[in-house]
Tab-separated table of C-alpha atoms in Angstrom:
chain	number	residue	atom	x	y	z
A	23	MET	CA	-14.441	-8.872	21.178
A	24	ALA	CA	-11.524	-11.064	20.103
A	25	SER	CA	-8.070	-10.139	21.313
A	26	PRO	CA	-5.692	-8.363	18.876
A	27	ARG	CA	-3.415	-11.359	19.357
A	28	TYR	CA	-6.122	-13.397	17.594
A	29	TRP	CA	-7.108	-11.158	14.679
A	30	LYS	CA	-3.860	-9.312	13.911
A	31	PRO	CA	-1.974	-12.336	12.498
A	32	ARG	CA	-4.997	-13.284	10.393
A	33	LEU	CA	-5.463	-9.813	8.971
A	34	VAL	CA	-1.775	-9.571	8.133
A	35	PHE	CA	-1.860	-13.033	6.510
A	36	TRP	CA	-4.895	-12.116	4.391
A	37	ALA	CA	-3.272	-8.823	3.399
A	38	GLY	CA	-0.086	-10.668	2.400
A	39	ALA	CA	-2.006	-13.147	0.240
A	40	LEU	CA	-3.957	-10.311	-1.407
A	41	ALA	CA	-0.697	-8.490	-2.100
A	42	ILE	CA	0.694	-11.590	-3.817
A	43	GLY	CA	-2.315	-11.719	-6.149
A	44	VAL	CA	-2.212	-8.000	-6.942
A	45	ILE	CA	1.563	-7.863	-7.485
A	46	SER	CA	1.463	-11.051	-9.595
A	47	ALA	CA	-1.174	-9.522	-11.880
A	48	GLY	CA	0.779	-6.277	-12.191
A	49	PHE	CA	4.025	-8.168	-12.780
A	50	ALA	CA	2.359	-10.187	-15.554
A	51	ALA	CA	1.040	-7.067	-17.286
A	52	VAL	CA	4.387	-5.243	-17.170
A	53	ALA	CA	6.311	-8.352	-18.291
A	54	ASP	CA	3.999	-8.809	-21.282
A	55	GLN	CA	4.428	-5.163	-22.245
A	56	ALA	CA	8.220	-5.477	-21.989
A	57	GLN	CA	8.281	-8.485	-24.280
A	58	GLU	CA	5.931	-6.808	-26.776
A	59	LEU	CA	8.096	-3.664	-26.823
A	60	PHE	CA	11.215	-5.717	-27.568
A	61	SER	CA	9.414	-7.431	-30.453
A	62	ARG	CA	8.210	-4.138	-31.932
A	63	VAL	CA	11.682	-2.575	-31.773
A	64	THR	CA	13.612	-5.560	-33.148
A	65	GLN	CA	11.234	-7.009	-35.754
A	66	GLY	CA	10.426	-4.015	-37.911
A	67	GLY	CA	12.376	-5.315	-40.884
A	68	GLY	CA	15.712	-4.231	-42.322
A	69	TRP	CA	18.491	-3.290	-39.920
A	70	SER	CA	16.179	-3.451	-36.880
A	71	ASP	CA	16.169	-7.259	-37.172
A	72	TYR	CA	19.831	-7.210	-36.146
A	73	LEU	CA	19.407	-4.873	-33.180
A	74	PRO	CA	19.313	-7.827	-30.715
A	75	LEU	CA	23.003	-8.436	-31.454
A	76	LEU	CA	23.605	-5.175	-29.577
A	77	ILE	CA	20.617	-4.860	-27.239
A	78	THR	CA	20.573	-8.393	-25.845
A	79	PRO	CA	24.235	-8.716	-24.707
A	80	LEU	CA	24.158	-5.198	-23.218
A	81	GLY	CA	20.900	-5.965	-21.431
A	82	PHE	CA	22.305	-9.201	-20.046
A	83	VAL	CA	25.393	-7.388	-18.766
A	84	LEU	CA	23.254	-4.699	-17.102
A	85	CYS	CA	20.978	-7.250	-15.410
A	86	ALA	CA	23.818	-9.513	-14.251
A	87	TRP	CA	25.842	-6.568	-12.925
A	88	ALA	CA	22.866	-5.071	-11.051
A	89	ALA	CA	21.909	-8.468	-9.617
A	90	ALA	CA	25.449	-9.150	-8.369
A	91	ARG	CA	26.033	-5.601	-7.118
A	92	TYR	CA	22.706	-4.604	-5.580
A	93	PHE	CA	20.514	-7.722	-5.343
A	94	PRO	CA	22.710	-10.756	-4.581
A	95	GLY	CA	20.485	-13.814	-4.340
A	96	SER	CA	18.110	-12.631	-7.074
A	97	GLN	CA	19.847	-14.502	-9.883
A	98	GLY	CA	18.000	-17.235	-11.710
A	99	SER	CA	14.548	-18.623	-11.097
A	100	GLY	CA	13.740	-17.759	-7.495
A	101	ILE	CA	12.396	-21.206	-6.640
A	102	PRO	CA	15.793	-22.513	-5.402
A	103	GLN	CA	16.033	-19.421	-3.173
A	104	GLY	CA	12.632	-20.207	-1.674
A	105	ILE	CA	13.671	-23.798	-1.006
A	106	ALA	CA	16.950	-22.614	0.522
A	107	ALA	CA	15.132	-20.138	2.792
A	108	ARG	CA	12.919	-22.931	4.132
A	109	HIS	CA	16.014	-24.896	5.133
A	110	LEU	CA	17.748	-21.943	6.788
A	111	ARG	CA	16.825	-21.248	10.416
A	112	GLY	CA	18.046	-17.727	11.093
A	113	ASP	CA	15.966	-14.710	10.112
A	114	GLU	CA	19.067	-12.912	8.852
A	115	ASP	CA	19.992	-15.851	6.635
A	116	ARG	CA	16.495	-16.035	5.154
A	117	SER	CA	16.557	-12.301	4.466
A	118	ARG	CA	19.431	-12.834	2.043
A	119	PHE	CA	16.884	-14.356	-0.362
A	120	LEU	CA	13.481	-13.177	0.836
A	121	SER	CA	13.032	-9.470	1.557
A	122	LEU	CA	11.208	-6.368	0.347
A	123	LYS	CA	14.389	-5.252	-1.401
A	124	MET	CA	14.527	-8.607	-3.181
A	125	ILE	CA	10.946	-8.166	-4.408
A	126	VAL	CA	11.875	-4.907	-6.118
A	127	GLY	CA	15.086	-6.279	-7.613
A	128	LYS	CA	13.515	-9.501	-8.839
A	129	ILE	CA	10.610	-7.805	-10.593
A	130	VAL	CA	12.597	-4.944	-12.110
A	131	LEU	CA	15.470	-7.078	-13.388
A	132	THR	CA	13.170	-9.788	-14.786
A	133	VAL	CA	11.291	-7.104	-16.724
A	134	VAL	CA	14.587	-5.639	-17.990
A	135	GLY	CA	15.638	-9.155	-19.045
A	136	LEU	CA	12.453	-9.517	-21.103
A	137	LEU	CA	13.055	-6.033	-22.546
A	138	CYS	CA	16.308	-7.322	-24.007
A	139	GLY	CA	14.943	-10.645	-25.309
A	140	ALA	CA	16.100	-13.095	-22.618
A	141	SER	CA	14.476	-16.532	-22.704
A	142	ILE	CA	13.079	-16.296	-19.192
A	143	GLY	CA	9.692	-16.394	-17.471
A	144	ARG	CA	8.092	-14.496	-14.616
A	145	GLU	CA	6.649	-17.539	-12.812
A	146	GLY	CA	9.752	-18.556	-10.825
A	147	PRO	CA	10.381	-14.934	-9.830
A	148	THR	CA	6.752	-14.701	-8.690
A	149	VAL	CA	7.440	-17.617	-6.338
A	150	GLN	CA	10.332	-15.707	-4.733
A	151	VAL	CA	8.181	-12.558	-4.554
A	152	GLY	CA	5.299	-14.475	-2.943
A	153	ALA	CA	7.591	-16.157	-0.423
A	154	SER	CA	9.173	-12.791	0.426
A	155	LEU	CA	5.776	-11.169	0.988
A	156	MET	CA	4.609	-13.990	3.261
A	157	LEU	CA	7.821	-13.889	5.281
A	158	GLN	CA	7.305	-10.143	5.794
A	159	ALA	CA	3.723	-10.857	6.853
A	160	ALA	CA	5.001	-13.386	9.394
A	161	ARG	CA	7.288	-10.750	10.906
A	162	ILE	CA	4.643	-8.013	11.013
A	163	GLY	CA	1.949	-10.297	12.388
A	164	GLY	CA	4.230	-11.983	14.890
A	165	MET	CA	3.423	-15.365	13.383
A	166	ALA	CA	5.456	-18.467	14.029
A	167	HIS	CA	6.016	-21.257	11.500
A	168	ALA	CA	7.909	-19.119	8.976
A	169	ARG	CA	8.715	-22.237	6.937
A	170	GLY	CA	5.023	-22.922	6.419
A	171	LEU	CA	4.341	-19.327	5.416
A	172	ILE	CA	7.211	-19.340	2.911
A	173	LEU	CA	5.602	-22.443	1.439
A	174	ALA	CA	2.207	-20.722	1.317
A	175	GLY	CA	3.646	-17.650	-0.404
A	176	SER	CA	5.409	-19.814	-2.987
A	177	ALA	CA	2.230	-21.735	-3.799
A	178	ALA	CA	0.193	-18.541	-4.022
A	179	GLY	CA	2.793	-17.115	-6.420
A	180	ILE	CA	2.488	-20.059	-8.828
A	181	ALA	CA	-1.311	-20.050	-8.587
A	182	ALA	CA	-1.584	-16.326	-9.288
A	183	ALA	CA	1.052	-16.317	-12.056
A	184	PHE	CA	-0.615	-19.047	-14.146
A	185	ASN	CA	-4.200	-18.917	-12.792
A	186	THR	CA	-3.656	-22.539	-11.739
A	187	PRO	CA	-4.767	-22.950	-8.099
A	188	LEU	CA	-4.471	-26.745	-8.039
A	189	ALA	CA	-0.985	-26.588	-9.523
A	190	GLY	CA	0.033	-24.073	-6.852
A	191	ILE	CA	-0.988	-26.472	-4.097
A	192	VAL	CA	0.588	-29.523	-5.743
A	193	PHE	CA	3.775	-27.557	-6.442
A	194	ALA	CA	4.050	-26.603	-2.772
A	195	ILE	CA	3.639	-30.194	-1.611
A	196	GLU	CA	5.706	-31.954	-4.282
A	197	GLU	CA	8.494	-29.509	-5.123
A	198	MET	CA	8.896	-26.975	-2.312
A	199	SER	CA	8.348	-29.177	0.754
A	200	ARG	CA	8.396	-32.761	-0.581
A	201	SER	CA	6.079	-33.757	2.244
A	202	TYR	CA	2.458	-33.454	3.358
A	203	SER	CA	1.400	-31.620	6.504
A	204	ALA	CA	-2.297	-31.076	7.212
A	205	ARG	CA	-1.678	-27.896	9.220
A	206	THR	CA	0.714	-26.333	6.714
A	207	ASN	CA	-1.415	-27.252	3.721
A	208	GLY	CA	-4.409	-25.491	5.279
A	209	VAL	CA	-2.344	-22.293	5.272
A	210	VAL	CA	-1.236	-22.994	1.686
A	211	LEU	CA	-4.841	-23.493	0.562
A	212	ALA	CA	-5.976	-20.233	2.166
A	213	ALA	CA	-3.126	-18.272	0.579
A	214	VAL	CA	-3.801	-19.770	-2.865
A	215	ILE	CA	-7.518	-18.946	-2.687
A	216	ILE	CA	-7.006	-15.333	-1.591
A	217	ALA	CA	-4.144	-14.627	-4.030
A	218	GLY	CA	-6.034	-16.349	-6.848
A	219	LEU	CA	-9.177	-14.308	-6.239
A	220	ALA	CA	-7.171	-11.079	-6.230
A	221	SER	CA	-5.468	-12.016	-9.509
A	222	ILE	CA	-8.745	-13.036	-11.169
A	223	ALA	CA	-10.409	-9.806	-10.036
A	224	ILE	CA	-7.740	-7.871	-11.968
A	225	GLU	CA	-7.023	-10.113	-14.970
A	226	GLY	CA	-10.229	-12.123	-15.229
A	227	ASN	CA	-10.548	-15.912	-15.349
A	228	TYR	CA	-8.495	-17.419	-18.167
A	229	THR	CA	-6.551	-20.472	-19.299
A	230	TYR	CA	-2.897	-19.559	-19.824
A	231	PHE	CA	-2.365	-21.370	-23.119
A	232	GLY	CA	-5.943	-21.229	-24.344
A	233	VAL	CA	-8.163	-24.310	-24.575
A	234	THR	CA	-7.706	-27.551	-26.466
A	235	ASP	CA	-9.979	-30.587	-26.651
A	236	ALA	CA	-7.368	-32.881	-28.233
A	237	VAL	CA	-7.485	-36.379	-26.725
A	238	ALA	CA	-5.063	-39.276	-27.236
A	239	ALA	CA	-7.047	-42.142	-28.756
A	240	PHE	CA	-6.190	-45.618	-27.508
A	241	PRO	CA	-4.224	-47.400	-28.868
A	242	LYS	CA	-3.561	-45.234	-31.977
A	243	ASP	CA	-1.977	-42.212	-30.243
A	244	TRP	CA	-0.287	-43.943	-27.328
A	245	PRO	CA	3.015	-44.554	-29.122
A	246	LEU	CA	3.248	-40.732	-29.302
A	247	VAL	CA	2.484	-40.509	-25.569
A	248	ILE	CA	5.353	-42.877	-24.796
A	249	VAL	CA	7.817	-41.218	-27.170
A	250	CYS	CA	6.970	-37.709	-25.854
A	251	GLY	CA	7.633	-38.992	-22.348
A	252	LEU	CA	10.904	-40.704	-23.233
A	253	VAL	CA	12.369	-38.017	-25.509
A	254	GLY	CA	10.968	-35.155	-23.417
A	255	GLY	CA	12.314	-36.650	-20.196
A	256	ALA	CA	15.745	-37.240	-21.724
A	257	LEU	CA	15.922	-33.713	-23.116
A	258	GLY	CA	14.672	-32.255	-19.833
A	259	ALA	CA	17.310	-34.224	-17.922
A	260	ALA	CA	19.951	-32.933	-20.329
A	261	PHE	CA	18.843	-29.356	-19.644
A	262	SER	CA	18.927	-29.943	-15.893
A	263	ASP	CA	22.336	-31.647	-15.989
A	264	LEU	CA	23.878	-29.003	-18.262
A	265	THR	CA	22.483	-26.214	-16.094
A	266	LEU	CA	24.031	-27.686	-12.963
A	267	ARG	CA	27.399	-28.413	-14.593
A	268	LEU	CA	27.663	-24.972	-16.181
A	269	THR	CA	26.454	-23.192	-13.042
A	270	ARG	CA	29.067	-24.919	-10.871
A	271	ARG	CA	31.827	-24.223	-13.385
A	272	ILE	CA	30.822	-20.571	-13.754
A	273	ARG	CA	30.765	-20.157	-9.975
A	274	ARG	CA	34.355	-21.440	-9.826
A	275	ILE	CA	35.378	-19.089	-12.638
A	276	ARG	CA	33.764	-16.121	-10.882
A	277	ALA	CA	35.579	-16.896	-7.632
A	278	VAL	CA	38.554	-14.992	-9.112
A	279	GLN	CA	37.782	-11.414	-10.189
A	280	PRO	CA	34.047	-11.821	-9.495
A	281	MET	CA	32.577	-8.769	-11.219
A	282	PRO	CA	34.633	-8.893	-14.473
A	283	ARG	CA	33.767	-12.586	-14.807
A	284	VAL	CA	30.076	-11.878	-14.084
A	285	ILE	CA	30.056	-9.362	-16.949
A	286	LEU	CA	31.938	-11.700	-19.303
A	287	VAL	CA	29.577	-14.647	-18.704
A	288	ALA	CA	26.520	-12.398	-19.150
A	289	ALA	CA	27.872	-10.886	-22.380
A	290	VAL	CA	28.657	-14.285	-23.933
A	291	SER	CA	25.272	-15.674	-22.879
A	292	GLY	CA	23.482	-12.634	-24.293
A	293	LEU	CA	25.338	-12.956	-27.585
A	294	VAL	CA	24.301	-16.623	-27.889
A	295	VAL	CA	20.657	-15.705	-27.214
A	296	ALA	CA	20.803	-12.832	-29.720
A	297	ALA	CA	22.436	-14.856	-32.512
A	298	ILE	CA	19.959	-17.731	-32.295
A	299	GLY	CA	17.071	-15.302	-31.962
A	300	VAL	CA	18.071	-13.452	-35.121
A	301	VAL	CA	18.523	-16.709	-37.076
A	302	SER	CA	15.099	-17.959	-35.907
A	303	GLY	CA	13.384	-14.761	-36.982
A	304	GLY	CA	12.758	-13.741	-33.382
A	305	MET	CA	10.855	-16.899	-32.388
A	306	THR	CA	13.233	-17.915	-29.594
A	307	PHE	CA	13.238	-14.558	-27.796
A	308	GLY	CA	11.235	-14.061	-24.594
A	309	THR	CA	9.045	-16.445	-22.656
A	310	GLY	CA	7.925	-18.544	-25.638
A	311	TYR	CA	4.306	-18.048	-24.613
A	312	THR	CA	3.111	-17.056	-28.104
A	313	GLU	CA	4.767	-20.033	-29.787
A	314	ALA	CA	3.535	-22.525	-27.183
A	315	ARG	CA	-0.021	-21.205	-27.389
A	316	HIS	CA	0.178	-21.344	-31.190
A	317	ALA	CA	1.063	-25.046	-30.968
A	318	VAL	CA	-1.599	-25.816	-28.351
A	319	GLU	CA	-4.197	-24.188	-30.616
A	320	GLY	CA	-3.298	-26.606	-33.429
A	321	HIS	CA	-0.462	-25.060	-35.467
A	322	HIS	CA	2.807	-26.918	-35.949
A	323	LEU	CA	5.993	-25.049	-35.072
A	324	PRO	CA	9.231	-25.180	-37.122
A	325	ILE	CA	10.935	-28.537	-36.692
A	326	LEU	CA	14.070	-27.149	-34.986
A	327	PHE	CA	12.309	-24.516	-32.863
A	328	PHE	CA	12.593	-26.663	-29.738
A	329	LEU	CA	16.373	-26.998	-30.144
A	330	GLY	CA	16.917	-23.254	-30.549
A	331	LYS	CA	14.663	-22.513	-27.586
A	332	PHE	CA	16.497	-25.146	-25.526
A	333	ILE	CA	19.873	-23.468	-26.155
A	334	VAL	CA	18.708	-19.888	-25.499
A	335	SER	CA	16.910	-20.991	-22.322
A	336	LEU	CA	20.080	-22.699	-21.112
A	337	ALA	CA	22.169	-19.610	-21.903
A	338	SER	CA	19.687	-17.326	-20.120
A	339	THR	CA	19.549	-19.597	-17.070
A	340	VAL	CA	23.318	-19.724	-16.494
A	341	SER	CA	23.936	-16.075	-17.431
A	342	GLY	CA	23.451	-14.712	-13.907
A	343	ILE	CA	20.345	-12.652	-14.674
A	344	PRO	CA	17.035	-13.069	-12.770
A	345	GLY	CA	14.352	-15.036	-14.619
A	346	GLY	CA	12.355	-18.240	-14.411
A	347	LEU	CA	12.268	-21.560	-16.256
A	348	PHE	CA	8.587	-22.453	-16.325
A	349	ALA	CA	7.334	-20.658	-19.460
A	350	PRO	CA	10.479	-21.256	-21.571
A	351	SER	CA	10.474	-24.944	-20.580
A	352	LEU	CA	6.842	-25.294	-21.600
A	353	ALA	CA	7.686	-23.631	-24.917
A	354	VAL	CA	10.553	-26.101	-25.509
A	355	GLY	CA	8.180	-28.952	-24.680
A	356	ALA	CA	5.517	-27.628	-27.038
A	357	GLY	CA	8.113	-27.320	-29.811
A	358	LEU	CA	9.415	-30.836	-29.178
A	359	GLY	CA	5.881	-32.222	-29.187
A	360	SER	CA	5.097	-30.373	-32.415
A	361	THR	CA	8.147	-31.899	-34.096
A	362	LEU	CA	7.292	-35.411	-32.885
A	363	GLY	CA	3.683	-34.849	-33.920
A	364	GLN	CA	4.804	-34.105	-37.482
A	365	ILE	CA	6.834	-37.315	-37.499
A	366	PHE	CA	3.887	-39.362	-36.173
A	367	GLY	CA	1.353	-37.534	-38.340
A	368	THR	CA	-0.843	-36.404	-35.446
A	369	THR	CA	-2.413	-33.059	-34.566
A	370	ALA	CA	-0.153	-30.265	-33.322
A	371	SER	CA	-2.425	-29.603	-30.349
A	372	LEU	CA	-2.223	-33.121	-28.901
A	373	ALA	CA	1.483	-33.452	-29.591
A	374	ALA	CA	2.285	-30.066	-28.032
A	375	VAL	CA	0.468	-30.873	-24.796
A	376	LEU	CA	2.174	-34.263	-24.505
A	377	GLY	CA	5.583	-32.781	-25.308
A	378	MET	CA	5.100	-30.119	-22.641
A	379	ALA	CA	4.262	-32.787	-20.060
A	380	GLY	CA	7.246	-35.000	-20.867
A	381	TYR	CA	9.835	-32.233	-21.102
A	382	PHE	CA	8.659	-30.161	-18.141
A	383	ALA	CA	8.520	-33.235	-15.884
A	384	GLY	CA	12.061	-34.054	-17.038
A	385	VAL	CA	13.375	-30.595	-16.164
A	386	VAL	CA	11.798	-30.131	-12.732
A	387	GLN	CA	11.335	-33.830	-11.833
A	388	ALA	CA	7.939	-33.065	-10.330
A	389	PRO	CA	5.464	-35.123	-12.400
A	390	MET	CA	2.314	-34.239	-10.471
A	391	THR	CA	3.030	-30.522	-10.794
A	392	ALA	CA	3.760	-31.033	-14.501
A	393	PHE	CA	0.518	-32.720	-15.473
A	394	VAL	CA	-1.704	-30.661	-13.174
A	395	ILE	CA	-0.285	-27.350	-14.368
A	396	ILE	CA	-0.550	-28.353	-18.048
A	397	VAL	CA	-4.124	-29.596	-17.702
A	398	GLU	CA	-5.115	-26.387	-15.911
A	399	MET	CA	-3.298	-24.150	-18.410
A	400	THR	CA	-4.918	-25.790	-21.448
A	401	GLY	CA	-8.319	-26.832	-20.074
A	402	ASN	CA	-7.494	-30.305	-21.419
A	403	HIS	CA	-9.271	-32.303	-18.709
A	404	ASP	CA	-10.489	-35.087	-21.020
A	405	ASN	CA	-6.874	-35.915	-21.863
A	406	ILE	CA	-5.602	-36.145	-18.300
A	407	LEU	CA	-4.615	-39.833	-18.422
A	408	ALA	CA	-2.347	-39.349	-21.451
A	409	VAL	CA	-0.803	-36.164	-20.018
A	410	MET	CA	-0.238	-37.946	-16.709
A	411	ALA	CA	1.428	-40.882	-18.473
A	412	ALA	CA	3.726	-38.617	-20.513
A	413	ALA	CA	4.717	-36.739	-17.353
A	414	MET	CA	5.433	-39.910	-15.409
A	415	ILE	CA	7.474	-41.417	-18.245
A	416	GLY	CA	9.368	-38.132	-18.573
A	417	TYR	CA	10.039	-38.076	-14.848
A	418	GLY	CA	11.243	-41.702	-14.785
A	419	THR	CA	13.533	-41.145	-17.762
A	420	ALA	CA	15.005	-37.997	-16.220
A	421	ARG	CA	15.660	-39.741	-12.895
A	422	VAL	CA	17.743	-42.392	-14.668
A	423	ILE	CA	19.822	-39.814	-16.563
A	424	SER	CA	20.084	-37.041	-13.954
A	425	PRO	CA	19.106	-38.223	-10.437
A	426	GLU	CA	19.642	-34.759	-8.880
A	427	PRO	CA	16.489	-32.571	-9.102
A	428	LEU	CA	17.407	-29.188	-10.557
A	429	TYR	CA	15.783	-26.778	-8.093
A	430	HIS	CA	16.968	-28.651	-5.007
A	431	ALA	CA	20.513	-28.942	-6.343
A	432	LEU	CA	20.580	-25.194	-7.039
A	433	SER	CA	19.146	-24.481	-3.584
A	434	ARG	CA	22.103	-26.276	-2.003
A	435	LEU	CA	24.451	-23.876	-3.793
A	436	PHE	CA	22.622	-20.918	-2.232
A	437	ILE	CA	22.738	-22.573	1.198
A	438	ALA	CA	26.479	-23.170	0.751
A	439	ASP	CA	26.929	-19.459	-0.006
A	440	VAL	CA	25.187	-18.527	3.243
A	441	LEU	CA	27.278	-20.966	5.279
A	442	ARG	CA	30.459	-19.684	3.623
A	443	GLN	CA	29.545	-16.075	4.419
A	444	ARG	CA	28.675	-17.038	7.975
A	445	ARG	CA	32.070	-18.724	8.460
A	446	ALA	CA	33.834	-15.688	6.982
A	447	GLN	CA	31.979	-13.366	9.367
A	448	ALA	CA	32.837	-15.609	12.319
A	449	ALA	CA	36.514	-15.636	11.298
A	450	GLU	CA	36.529	-11.829	11.011
A	451	ALA	CA	34.889	-11.496	14.409
A	452	ALA	CA	37.419	-13.893	15.954
A	453	ALA	CA	40.315	-11.990	14.375
A	454	ALA	CA	38.954	-8.680	15.643
A	455	ASP	CA	38.542	-10.134	19.132
A	456	ALA	CA	42.129	-11.430	19.063
A	457	ASP	CA	43.371	-7.992	18.028
A	458	ARG	CA	41.534	-6.379	20.941
A	459	ARG	CA	43.054	-8.846	23.387
A	460	THR	CA	46.582	-8.193	22.151
A	461	ASP	CA	46.035	-4.427	22.341
A	462	GLN	CA	44.810	-4.522	25.934
A	463	PRO	CA	48.143	-5.651	27.521
A	464	ALA	CA	50.025	-3.107	25.438
A	465	ALA	CA	47.707	-0.356	26.689
A	466	ALA	CA	48.154	-1.550	30.267
A	467	GLU	CA	51.952	-1.321	29.996
């Protein structure tokens, strides 16, 4: 019989991957219900249409306050925290971002954010949840290579959240690690398979945005491919650059009177989201899943939908509440593509898919992840060359405008926080030690 030292780590690893799939499926169901409840309450006609002007700012304040007070490190997407944890060596430092407590806070506050209409997604938070679960599995199972297991948990989170196993693997290699390792990627593959099977067993096999068979004809539709890449990449770079600039400025503002400033930023952000949401008839609230799927299935969106969704997604991202970028970014891309499709006179379905590829690649600057995830989410395998081209053009355009990839730049801010806290703790310990030394002679006298 094999030694417990052989089978215990494997059993714990398998259990961790299964937990990622199960929790991802449950998270998805609760998040969808939260968004549907917000829509029912605020879109009943009459005075209820203006309820977001009250509900959304108050919800933002509640989420931002709870995140800062009880779950520091839960703010925003969750992907930068996973990247930061891979770069940190100490177990205590990693636990600031990846822990069982963080899992609870991330899920609960993301759901509350959707309950109040925030333009956020659950996919980035699922990455942080998956990484946290795998890090706990590493501790319980006595497994080494925590960095590889964090990577595996992140990939499994993306795969389970979108039902996109290939995208989970590519995301881990391209965005989380930016390198290839045969040993690590074997662990990633195993985690993705197990988590994906668990998610499918609960939710069934599905394509996230439905299925489209739209294909870019050559050469007729390739001007649209190029324009979606160029405009989408430029707009994605603008989102990334504005997010970084505003985040850094807000962090400086919050350095003085942290909690009052946290509440002020959240309230203003929530008011912006509410006002645009009310003007748009509720279209810009939430993940944007319904609107993006509508476009992918062949229906053009309002011409300025993408601009409204861009602004509310930016406000939600910098507000200090937990929530991801993936779904809202794909909705912005679908809206942009729909608008360009109306200008070029092409089908909404083709234009939406190309717009998603160009814009999403511009935001995250991970072109392989962009085209793989979009092809898997739409079942649009016959159109892979055009989607790939739009993503690559979007990526190249974004690199020229904003050379700093968004998630990695944000991760450095989290790492800086840890180093700052570590220096403060060391200074306190040194001061306490100095006090003890000065007290000892006095006691001796």
